[in-house]
XYZ file of C-alpha atoms in Angstrom:
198
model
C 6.368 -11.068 -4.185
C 5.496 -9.317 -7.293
C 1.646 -7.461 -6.972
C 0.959 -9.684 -10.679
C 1.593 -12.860 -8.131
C -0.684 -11.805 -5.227
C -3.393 -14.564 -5.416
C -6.825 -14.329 -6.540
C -9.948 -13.356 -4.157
C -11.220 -16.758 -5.015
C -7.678 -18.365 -2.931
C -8.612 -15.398 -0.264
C -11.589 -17.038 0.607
C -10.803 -20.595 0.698
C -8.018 -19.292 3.453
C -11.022 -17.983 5.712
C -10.611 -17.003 8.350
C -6.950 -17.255 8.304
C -5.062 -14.020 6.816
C -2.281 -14.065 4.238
C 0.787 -11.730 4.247
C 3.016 -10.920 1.414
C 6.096 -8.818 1.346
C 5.799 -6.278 -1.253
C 8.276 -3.965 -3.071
C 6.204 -1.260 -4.825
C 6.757 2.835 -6.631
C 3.970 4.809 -5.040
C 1.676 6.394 -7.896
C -0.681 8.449 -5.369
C -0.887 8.859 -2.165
C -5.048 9.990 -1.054
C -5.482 12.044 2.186
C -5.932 10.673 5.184
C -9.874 10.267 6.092
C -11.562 9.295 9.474
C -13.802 6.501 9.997
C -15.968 5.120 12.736
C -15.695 1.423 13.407
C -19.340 0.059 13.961
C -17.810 -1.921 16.792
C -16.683 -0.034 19.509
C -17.985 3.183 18.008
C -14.178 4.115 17.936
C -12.374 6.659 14.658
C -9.681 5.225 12.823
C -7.889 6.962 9.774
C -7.171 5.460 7.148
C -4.188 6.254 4.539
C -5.335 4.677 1.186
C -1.970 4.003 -1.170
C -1.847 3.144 -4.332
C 1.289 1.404 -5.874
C 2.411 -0.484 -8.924
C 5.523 -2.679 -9.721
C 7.184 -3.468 -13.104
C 4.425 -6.371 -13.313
C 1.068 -4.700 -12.603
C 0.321 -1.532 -11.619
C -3.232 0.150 -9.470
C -2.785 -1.925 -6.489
C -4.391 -0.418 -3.248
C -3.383 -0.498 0.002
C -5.420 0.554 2.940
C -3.028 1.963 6.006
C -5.073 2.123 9.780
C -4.258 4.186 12.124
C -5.350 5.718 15.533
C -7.194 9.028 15.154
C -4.409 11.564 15.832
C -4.640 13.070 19.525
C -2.858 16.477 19.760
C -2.493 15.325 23.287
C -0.491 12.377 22.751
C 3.512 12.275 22.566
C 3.498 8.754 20.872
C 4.704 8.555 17.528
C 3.031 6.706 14.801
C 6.190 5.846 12.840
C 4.432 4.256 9.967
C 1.863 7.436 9.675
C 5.078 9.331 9.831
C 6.718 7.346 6.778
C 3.293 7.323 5.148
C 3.041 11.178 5.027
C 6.683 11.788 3.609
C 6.137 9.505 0.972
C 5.724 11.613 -2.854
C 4.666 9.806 -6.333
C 8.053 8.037 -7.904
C 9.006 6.835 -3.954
C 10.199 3.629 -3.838
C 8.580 1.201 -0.673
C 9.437 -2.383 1.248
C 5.858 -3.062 2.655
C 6.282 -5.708 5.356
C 3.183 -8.122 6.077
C 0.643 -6.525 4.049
C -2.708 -8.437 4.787
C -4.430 -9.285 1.642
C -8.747 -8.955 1.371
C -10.871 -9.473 -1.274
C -14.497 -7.935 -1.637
C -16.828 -8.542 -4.638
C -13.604 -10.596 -6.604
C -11.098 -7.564 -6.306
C -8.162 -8.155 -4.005
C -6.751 -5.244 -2.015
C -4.326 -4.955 0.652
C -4.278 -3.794 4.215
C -2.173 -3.020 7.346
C -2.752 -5.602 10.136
C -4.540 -4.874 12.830
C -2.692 -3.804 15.949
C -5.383 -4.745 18.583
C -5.672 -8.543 17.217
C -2.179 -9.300 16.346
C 1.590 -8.769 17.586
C 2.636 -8.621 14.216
C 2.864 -4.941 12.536
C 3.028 -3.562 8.588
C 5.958 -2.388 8.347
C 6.879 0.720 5.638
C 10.667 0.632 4.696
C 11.430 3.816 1.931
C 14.009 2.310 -0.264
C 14.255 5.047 -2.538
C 13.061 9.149 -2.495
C 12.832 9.703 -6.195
C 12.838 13.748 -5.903
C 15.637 14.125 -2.956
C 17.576 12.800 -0.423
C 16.114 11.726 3.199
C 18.669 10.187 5.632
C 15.630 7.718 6.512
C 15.849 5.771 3.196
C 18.136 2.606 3.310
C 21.170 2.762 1.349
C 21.237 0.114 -1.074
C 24.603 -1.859 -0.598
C 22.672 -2.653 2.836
C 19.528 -4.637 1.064
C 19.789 -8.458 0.468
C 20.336 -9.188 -2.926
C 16.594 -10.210 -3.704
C 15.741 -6.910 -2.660
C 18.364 -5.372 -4.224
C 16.772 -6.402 -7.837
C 13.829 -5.598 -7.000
C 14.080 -2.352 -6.229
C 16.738 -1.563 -9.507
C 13.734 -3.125 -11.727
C 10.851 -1.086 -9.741
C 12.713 1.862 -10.103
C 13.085 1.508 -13.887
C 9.299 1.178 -14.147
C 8.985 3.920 -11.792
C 10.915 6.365 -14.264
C 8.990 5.217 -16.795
C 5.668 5.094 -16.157
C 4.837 7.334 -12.991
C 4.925 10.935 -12.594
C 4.050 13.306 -14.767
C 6.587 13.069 -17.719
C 5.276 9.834 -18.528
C 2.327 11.527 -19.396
C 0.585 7.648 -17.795
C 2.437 5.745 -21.004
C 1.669 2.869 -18.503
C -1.763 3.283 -19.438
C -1.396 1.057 -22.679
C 0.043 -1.456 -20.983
C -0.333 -2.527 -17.422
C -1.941 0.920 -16.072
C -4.950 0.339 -18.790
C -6.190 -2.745 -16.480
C -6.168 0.207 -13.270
C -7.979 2.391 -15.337
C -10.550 0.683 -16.222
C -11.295 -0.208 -12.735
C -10.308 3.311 -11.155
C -14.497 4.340 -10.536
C -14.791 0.717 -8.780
C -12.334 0.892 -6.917
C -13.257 4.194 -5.436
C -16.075 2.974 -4.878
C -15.188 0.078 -3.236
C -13.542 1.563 -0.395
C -16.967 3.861 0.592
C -18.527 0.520 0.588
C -15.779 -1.469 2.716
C -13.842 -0.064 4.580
C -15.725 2.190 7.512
C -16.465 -1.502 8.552
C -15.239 -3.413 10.597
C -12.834 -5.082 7.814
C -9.297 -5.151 9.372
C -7.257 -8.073 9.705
């Protein structure tokens, strides 16, 4: 699915309280640090890696990754956190089963839940834009749909991301994320410490 065709907050909340997925091939434009957050119920941390992404259609879509506070202690590897953290600006992503929210008529996306589901979101790199990682899938190995997807991301990607583009996208499909950029931040202080995870 293209981020322009995710639905509108308005089709989120007719679907209540079922969640919708979407499969999502997207160029990272910034990556923010991981922060910790306590979840009301249960009085447990969680981290959360906020993404946000763009595709030749639209660009400025968010994506909210949970994860288990880190425990030095622990020898269990979070393999998404570990994808998450070696991803750079210009990287190229298949997002698998993205849950899709809406709060106050924007429309974000989030990882499912791993304590109320058996389904996972899933972070494939397709593409390292700045070297080469072992760990990102060759392309004569994607399905065709995929395949042309990725070849017109990664045109937008050179285009319009990093810094010499100079944000060109922002007269065209990066003006809409502008405009909403304060909001947005905003947003997640408001909505996410809570208990909002699919």
């Amino acid at each position: 699915m293209s981020i322009k065709a995710v639905p509108k907050a308005e089709y989120l909340q007719h679907l209540q309280p079922q969640t919708m997925t979407v499969n999502l091939v997207v160029g990272i434009i910034s990556i923010a640090p991981a922060r910790t957050v306590t979840i009301r119920k249960g009085g447990y941390d969680m981290e959360i890696i906020e993404l946000t992404v763009g595709d030749e259609t639209k660009a400025g879509f968010t994506i909210s990754s949970w994860h288990s506070a880190q425990d030095p202690r622990s020898k269990t590897v979070d393999q998404s956190r570990k994808v998450l953290q070696s991803l750079r600006p210009q990287d190229i992503v298949l997002i698998e089963r993205v849950a899709l929210s809406s709060f106050r008529g924007a429309v974000f996306g989030q990882s499912l839940n791993r304590k109320a589901t058996k389904n996972t979101t899933a972070f494939t790199v397709l593409h390292k834009a700045h070297e080469f990682r072992s760990d990102s899938v060759q392309q004569s190995s994607l399905p065709p749909a995929i395949e042309h997807k990725l070849e017109r991301v990664r045109e937008w990607v050179s285009s319009f991301v990093g810094p010499s583009a100079k944000r060109k996208a922002q007269h065209e499909p990066l003006s809409h994320a502008g405009q909403k950029k304060g909001r947005k931040h905003a947003l997640t202080e408001d909505f996410l410490p809570a208990d909002s995870q699919p």
